[in-house]
Amino acid sequence: MRRREFISALGGAAVAWPLAARAQQPAVIAVLGSGAADASASFTQIILMTEGMRELGLIQGRDYAFETRWADSNSSRFPVLAQELVARQPRMVVVSTILAAKAVKDLTKTLPIVMSGLNDPVAAGLIASLAHPGGNITGVSTMAEDFLLKLVGLLRQTLPDVRKIAVLTNPTNPSHRPMLDTLAREAAKDGVGIATIGMASSADLDTAFAVLSREHAGALLVLNDASLGALVNDIVARALLQSVPTAGSNFGLAQVGALLAYSRDPRDSYRSVARYLKKILDGADPASLPVEQPTKFQLSINLKTARTLSITIPPALLATADEVIE
């Protein structure tokens, strides 16, 4: 089955399930996503959440049904899409970005909102603390700041002569400004300059890569962001055309040609999301569910890209990789 057909089937399972076979309607779980419905990141999110729910004994179409809306990497669509989902009266809403969470929270203070990996939700004002969220939002956060510094170290280890790193950031993501500040401070200690390139949607691709060309950076670092994550195929392909190695912590980055990726383990992360969904379906109050941070990480190295760009991966680094793409 093709990816688009599969996702459509998932989203429509509640309609397709025979009425006679259901003693009650499956619980509606809304998903407010950042990318396109048929983007690899969107596909991965739905598949892994479905697998996680199955491991907990919950079956799509019988026990629950996903109702999805995708913003196509355009954050200005979140308020309208959030209204559509809330109108469906779901049991909860799954979000993957700060702006998506805020769009839902602006509409309701009681509907549970489950984060599937948000950068610093405390600083964003979404929750009171990781241990005691205190409202209608809980779920999984990232450790994006730690990933960022780890990635810079990996790039420096792989490309010791690089003196400038371009950083692709989403200007609409409020978590990126403090990350950039931290990155600039740390990079300056090693005499490395930072060139910031903003890209909020696919409409900004041409401008962003024109800036990259002018900056003559030795590497491109993609900040953790769901909208940027939905565009990784285009981002990596364009960087390769300019012979610029890419690194980041978005899921699937190395698989589409980035040199390095260091990220949460996606299966482990979405298993955690599924546990939150089940707990809330069972009646748990999100205010009492502590927010989880990642516990499993993976380093992916793309040797095909390294050969294409004539980059030698240090043997010590290669030996620590969880995934090597030939």
Coordinates of C-alpha atoms in Angstrom, one line a residue:
M1 CA 0.0 0.0 0.0
R2 CA 1.3 3.4 -0.9
R3 CA 2.2 5.9 1.9
R4 CA -0.6 8.4 1.1
E5 CA -3.2 5.6 0.9
F6 CA -2.0 4.1 4.2
I7 CA -2.3 7.4 6.1
S8 CA -5.7 8.0 4.5
A9 CA -6.8 4.6 5.7
L10 CA -5.6 5.3 9.2
G11 CA -7.4 8.6 9.3
G12 CA -10.6 7.1 7.9
A13 CA -10.6 3.9 10.0
A14 CA -13.4 5.1 12.2
V15 CA -15.7 5.6 9.2
A16 CA -14.7 2.3 7.5
W17 CA -15.2 0.2 10.6
P18 CA -18.5 -1.7 10.3
L19 CA -21.2 -0.3 12.6
A20 CA -22.4 -3.7 13.6
A21 CA -18.9 -4.6 14.9
R22 CA -18.7 -1.7 17.3
A23 CA -20.5 -1.6 20.6
Q24 CA -19.3 1.9 20.9
Q25 CA -17.5 4.5 18.8
P26 CA -13.7 4.3 18.9
A27 CA -12.1 7.2 20.9
V28 CA -11.0 10.0 18.5
I29 CA -7.4 11.0 19.0
A30 CA -6.6 14.2 17.1
V31 CA -3.2 14.8 15.6
L32 CA -2.1 18.3 14.6
G33 CA 1.0 17.8 12.6
S34 CA 3.5 20.2 11.0
G35 CA 4.4 18.6 7.7
A36 CA 2.5 17.2 4.7
A37 CA 0.3 14.1 5.1
D38 CA 2.5 12.0 2.8
A39 CA 5.9 13.3 4.1
S40 CA 8.2 10.6 5.5
A41 CA 8.2 12.3 9.0
S42 CA 4.4 12.4 9.1
F43 CA 4.2 8.8 7.9
T44 CA 6.7 7.7 10.6
Q45 CA 4.8 9.5 13.3
I46 CA 1.5 7.8 12.6
I47 CA 3.0 4.3 12.0
L48 CA 5.1 4.4 15.2
M49 CA 2.2 5.7 17.4
T50 CA 0.0 2.9 15.9
E51 CA 2.7 0.3 16.7
G52 CA 3.0 1.7 20.2
M53 CA -0.7 1.5 20.8
R54 CA -0.9 -2.0 19.5
E55 CA 1.8 -3.1 21.9
L56 CA -0.5 -1.8 24.7
G57 CA -3.4 -3.8 23.4
L58 CA -5.2 -0.9 21.6
I59 CA -6.2 -1.4 18.0
Q60 CA -6.8 1.4 15.5
G61 CA -10.4 1.4 14.4
R62 CA -11.6 -0.7 17.3
D63 CA -10.4 1.2 20.3
Y64 CA -9.4 4.6 18.8
A65 CA -9.2 6.4 15.5
F66 CA -6.7 9.1 14.5
E67 CA -8.2 12.3 13.1
T68 CA -5.3 14.1 11.4
R69 CA -4.6 17.6 10.2
W70 CA -1.3 18.6 8.6
A71 CA 0.0 22.2 8.3
D72 CA 2.3 21.5 5.3
S73 CA 5.2 23.3 7.1
N74 CA 3.1 26.5 7.4
S75 CA 2.6 27.4 11.1
S76 CA 0.1 30.1 10.3
R77 CA -2.4 27.3 9.6
F78 CA -2.3 25.9 13.1
P79 CA -5.2 28.0 14.6
V80 CA -7.7 27.0 11.8
L81 CA -6.6 23.4 11.9
A82 CA -6.8 23.3 15.7
Q83 CA -10.4 24.7 15.5
E84 CA -11.3 21.9 13.1
L85 CA -9.9 19.2 15.3
V86 CA -11.4 20.6 18.6
A87 CA -14.8 20.7 16.8
R88 CA -14.5 16.9 16.4
Q89 CA -14.6 16.6 20.2
P90 CA -11.6 14.3 20.4
R91 CA -10.4 12.7 23.7
M92 CA -7.0 14.4 23.3
V93 CA -4.8 16.2 20.7
V94 CA -1.2 15.1 19.8
V95 CA 1.1 18.0 18.8
S96 CA 4.7 18.1 17.6
T97 CA 5.5 21.8 17.9
I98 CA 5.1 24.6 20.4
L99 CA 2.9 26.7 18.1
A100 CA 0.6 23.8 17.5
A101 CA 0.3 23.2 21.3
K102 CA -0.4 26.9 21.8
A103 CA -3.1 26.9 19.0
V104 CA -5.0 24.1 20.8
K105 CA -4.4 25.6 24.3
D106 CA -5.9 28.9 23.1
L107 CA -9.1 27.1 22.4
T108 CA -9.4 24.9 25.5
K109 CA -7.9 24.6 28.9
T110 CA -9.4 21.2 29.6
L111 CA -8.8 19.0 26.5
P112 CA -5.7 16.9 27.1
I113 CA -2.8 17.9 24.8
V114 CA 0.0 15.3 24.4
M115 CA 3.4 16.5 23.2
S116 CA 5.3 14.1 20.8
G117 CA 8.6 15.8 21.3
L118 CA 8.7 19.6 22.0
N119 CA 11.7 21.7 22.7
D120 CA 11.8 23.1 26.3
P121 CA 8.1 23.3 27.0
V122 CA 8.8 24.9 30.4
A123 CA 10.5 27.9 28.8
A124 CA 7.8 28.1 26.2
G125 CA 5.2 28.6 29.0
L126 CA 3.3 25.4 28.1
I127 CA 3.9 23.6 31.4
A128 CA 4.9 24.6 35.0
S129 CA 7.6 22.0 35.2
L130 CA 8.6 18.6 33.8
A131 CA 7.7 16.8 37.0
H132 CA 4.4 18.7 37.6
P133 CA 3.0 20.0 34.3
G134 CA 0.0 21.5 36.1
G135 CA -2.4 22.0 33.2
N136 CA -3.8 20.1 30.3
I137 CA -0.5 19.5 28.5
T138 CA 1.9 16.6 29.1
G139 CA 3.9 14.1 27.0
V140 CA 7.4 13.9 25.6
S141 CA 9.9 16.7 25.4
T142 CA 13.2 16.7 23.5
M143 CA 16.7 17.4 24.8
A144 CA 17.3 19.6 21.8
E145 CA 19.9 21.8 23.5
D146 CA 22.0 18.8 24.5
F147 CA 21.7 17.3 21.0
L148 CA 22.8 20.6 19.5
L149 CA 26.0 20.8 21.4
K150 CA 26.6 17.1 20.8
L151 CA 26.2 17.6 17.1
V152 CA 28.6 20.6 17.0
G153 CA 31.2 18.3 18.7
L154 CA 30.6 15.6 16.2
L155 CA 31.0 18.1 13.3
R156 CA 34.2 19.5 14.8
Q157 CA 35.5 15.9 15.3
T158 CA 34.7 15.1 11.6
L159 CA 35.5 18.4 10.0
P160 CA 38.3 20.0 12.2
D161 CA 39.2 22.6 9.6
V162 CA 35.7 24.1 9.4
R163 CA 35.6 27.7 10.6
K164 CA 32.0 28.5 9.8
I165 CA 28.8 26.5 10.4
A166 CA 25.5 27.6 8.8
V167 CA 22.5 27.0 11.1
L168 CA 19.1 26.5 9.5
T169 CA 16.5 27.8 11.9
N170 CA 12.7 28.3 11.8
P171 CA 12.0 31.9 12.8
T172 CA 8.5 31.0 14.0
N173 CA 9.9 28.5 16.5
P174 CA 10.3 30.3 19.8
S175 CA 12.7 27.7 21.1
H176 CA 15.3 28.4 18.5
R177 CA 16.5 31.8 19.7
P178 CA 17.9 30.5 23.0
M179 CA 19.4 27.5 21.1
L180 CA 21.2 29.9 18.7
D181 CA 22.5 31.9 21.6
T182 CA 23.9 28.8 23.3
L183 CA 25.4 27.6 20.0
A184 CA 27.1 30.9 19.2
R185 CA 28.7 31.0 22.7
E186 CA 30.0 27.4 22.5
A187 CA 31.2 27.7 18.9
A188 CA 33.1 30.9 19.6
K189 CA 35.2 29.1 22.2
D190 CA 36.7 27.0 19.3
G191 CA 36.9 30.0 17.0
V192 CA 34.0 28.8 14.8
G193 CA 31.6 31.4 13.4
I194 CA 27.8 30.9 13.1
A195 CA 25.7 32.0 10.1
T196 CA 22.0 31.9 10.8
I197 CA 19.6 31.1 8.0
G198 CA 15.9 31.4 8.5
M199 CA 13.4 29.1 6.8
A200 CA 9.8 28.9 8.0
S201 CA 8.4 26.9 5.1
S202 CA 9.1 25.4 1.7
A203 CA 8.5 28.8 0.1
D204 CA 11.8 29.9 1.7
L205 CA 13.9 27.2 0.2
D206 CA 15.4 29.2 -2.6
T207 CA 16.2 32.2 -0.5
A208 CA 17.7 30.1 2.3
F209 CA 20.1 28.2 0.0
A210 CA 21.0 31.4 -1.8
V211 CA 22.2 32.7 1.6
L212 CA 24.0 29.4 2.2
S213 CA 25.9 29.8 -1.0
R214 CA 27.0 33.3 -0.1
E215 CA 28.1 32.3 3.4
H216 CA 30.6 29.7 2.2
A217 CA 30.0 27.7 5.3
G218 CA 31.8 24.3 5.8
A219 CA 28.7 22.6 7.2
L220 CA 24.9 23.0 7.6
L221 CA 23.3 22.3 11.0
V222 CA 19.5 21.9 11.0
L223 CA 17.9 22.8 14.3
N224 CA 15.3 20.4 15.7
D225 CA 12.0 21.5 14.4
A226 CA 8.9 19.6 13.1
S227 CA 8.4 21.9 10.1
L228 CA 12.0 21.7 9.0
G229 CA 11.9 18.0 9.7
A230 CA 9.1 17.6 7.1
L231 CA 11.4 19.3 4.5
V232 CA 14.6 17.3 5.2
N233 CA 14.6 15.7 1.7
D234 CA 14.7 19.0 0.0
I235 CA 17.1 20.5 2.5
V236 CA 19.7 17.7 2.3
A237 CA 19.4 17.5 -1.5
R238 CA 20.1 21.2 -2.0
A239 CA 22.9 21.2 0.5
L240 CA 24.5 18.3 -1.4
L241 CA 24.3 20.2 -4.6
Q242 CA 26.4 22.9 -3.0
S243 CA 28.8 20.2 -1.6
V244 CA 27.9 21.2 2.0
P245 CA 27.6 18.4 4.6
T246 CA 24.4 18.4 6.7
A247 CA 23.9 17.4 10.3
G248 CA 20.9 17.6 12.7
S249 CA 18.7 15.8 15.1
N250 CA 15.4 15.4 13.1
F251 CA 14.3 11.8 12.5
G252 CA 15.4 10.3 9.2
L253 CA 18.0 13.0 8.4
A254 CA 20.9 10.7 7.7
Q255 CA 18.7 8.3 5.8
V256 CA 18.0 11.0 3.1
G257 CA 21.7 11.9 2.8
A258 CA 22.8 14.0 5.7
L259 CA 26.3 13.3 6.9
L260 CA 25.5 13.0 10.6
A261 CA 22.3 12.7 12.7
Y262 CA 22.1 12.4 16.5
S263 CA 18.6 12.1 17.8
R264 CA 16.1 10.5 20.1
D265 CA 15.4 6.9 19.2
P266 CA 12.1 7.3 17.2
R267 CA 10.5 4.0 18.2
D268 CA 11.3 4.6 21.9
S269 CA 9.9 8.2 21.7
Y270 CA 6.6 7.2 20.1
R271 CA 6.2 4.2 22.4
S272 CA 6.3 6.9 25.2
V273 CA 3.7 8.9 23.4
A274 CA 1.5 5.8 23.1
R275 CA 1.7 5.2 26.8
Y276 CA 0.4 8.8 27.5
L277 CA -2.4 8.2 25.0
K278 CA -3.5 5.0 26.8
K279 CA -3.2 6.6 30.3
I280 CA -5.4 9.5 29.3
L281 CA -7.9 7.1 27.6
D282 CA -8.0 5.2 30.9
G283 CA -8.9 8.4 32.7
A284 CA -5.6 9.9 33.9
D285 CA -5.3 13.7 34.4
P286 CA -2.6 15.2 32.2
A287 CA -1.7 17.6 35.0
S288 CA -0.5 14.6 37.1
L289 CA 1.5 12.9 34.4
P290 CA 5.2 14.0 34.5
V291 CA 6.8 15.0 31.1
E292 CA 9.3 12.4 29.9
Q293 CA 12.7 13.2 28.3
P294 CA 14.5 10.9 25.9
T295 CA 16.4 8.0 27.4
K296 CA 17.6 6.3 24.2
F297 CA 19.6 8.1 21.5
Q298 CA 21.1 7.1 18.2
L299 CA 24.0 8.3 16.1
S300 CA 23.6 7.8 12.3
I301 CA 26.4 8.3 9.8
N302 CA 26.0 8.3 6.1
L303 CA 29.2 6.9 4.5
K304 CA 27.8 7.3 1.0
T305 CA 27.5 11.1 1.6
A306 CA 31.0 11.1 3.2
R307 CA 32.5 9.5 0.1
T308 CA 30.5 11.8 -2.2
L309 CA 31.9 14.9 -0.4
S310 CA 35.4 13.3 0.1
I311 CA 35.1 13.4 3.9
T312 CA 36.9 10.9 6.0
I313 CA 34.9 9.8 9.1
P314 CA 37.3 9.2 12.1
P315 CA 37.4 5.5 12.9
A316 CA 36.7 6.2 16.5
L317 CA 33.5 8.0 15.7
L318 CA 32.4 5.4 13.2
A319 CA 32.9 2.7 15.8
T320 CA 30.4 4.5 18.1
A321 CA 27.6 4.9 15.4
D322 CA 24.3 3.1 16.0
E323 CA 23.6 3.2 12.3
V324 CA 26.0 3.4 9.3
I325 CA 24.4 4.0 6.0
E326 CA 26.4 2.6 3.1

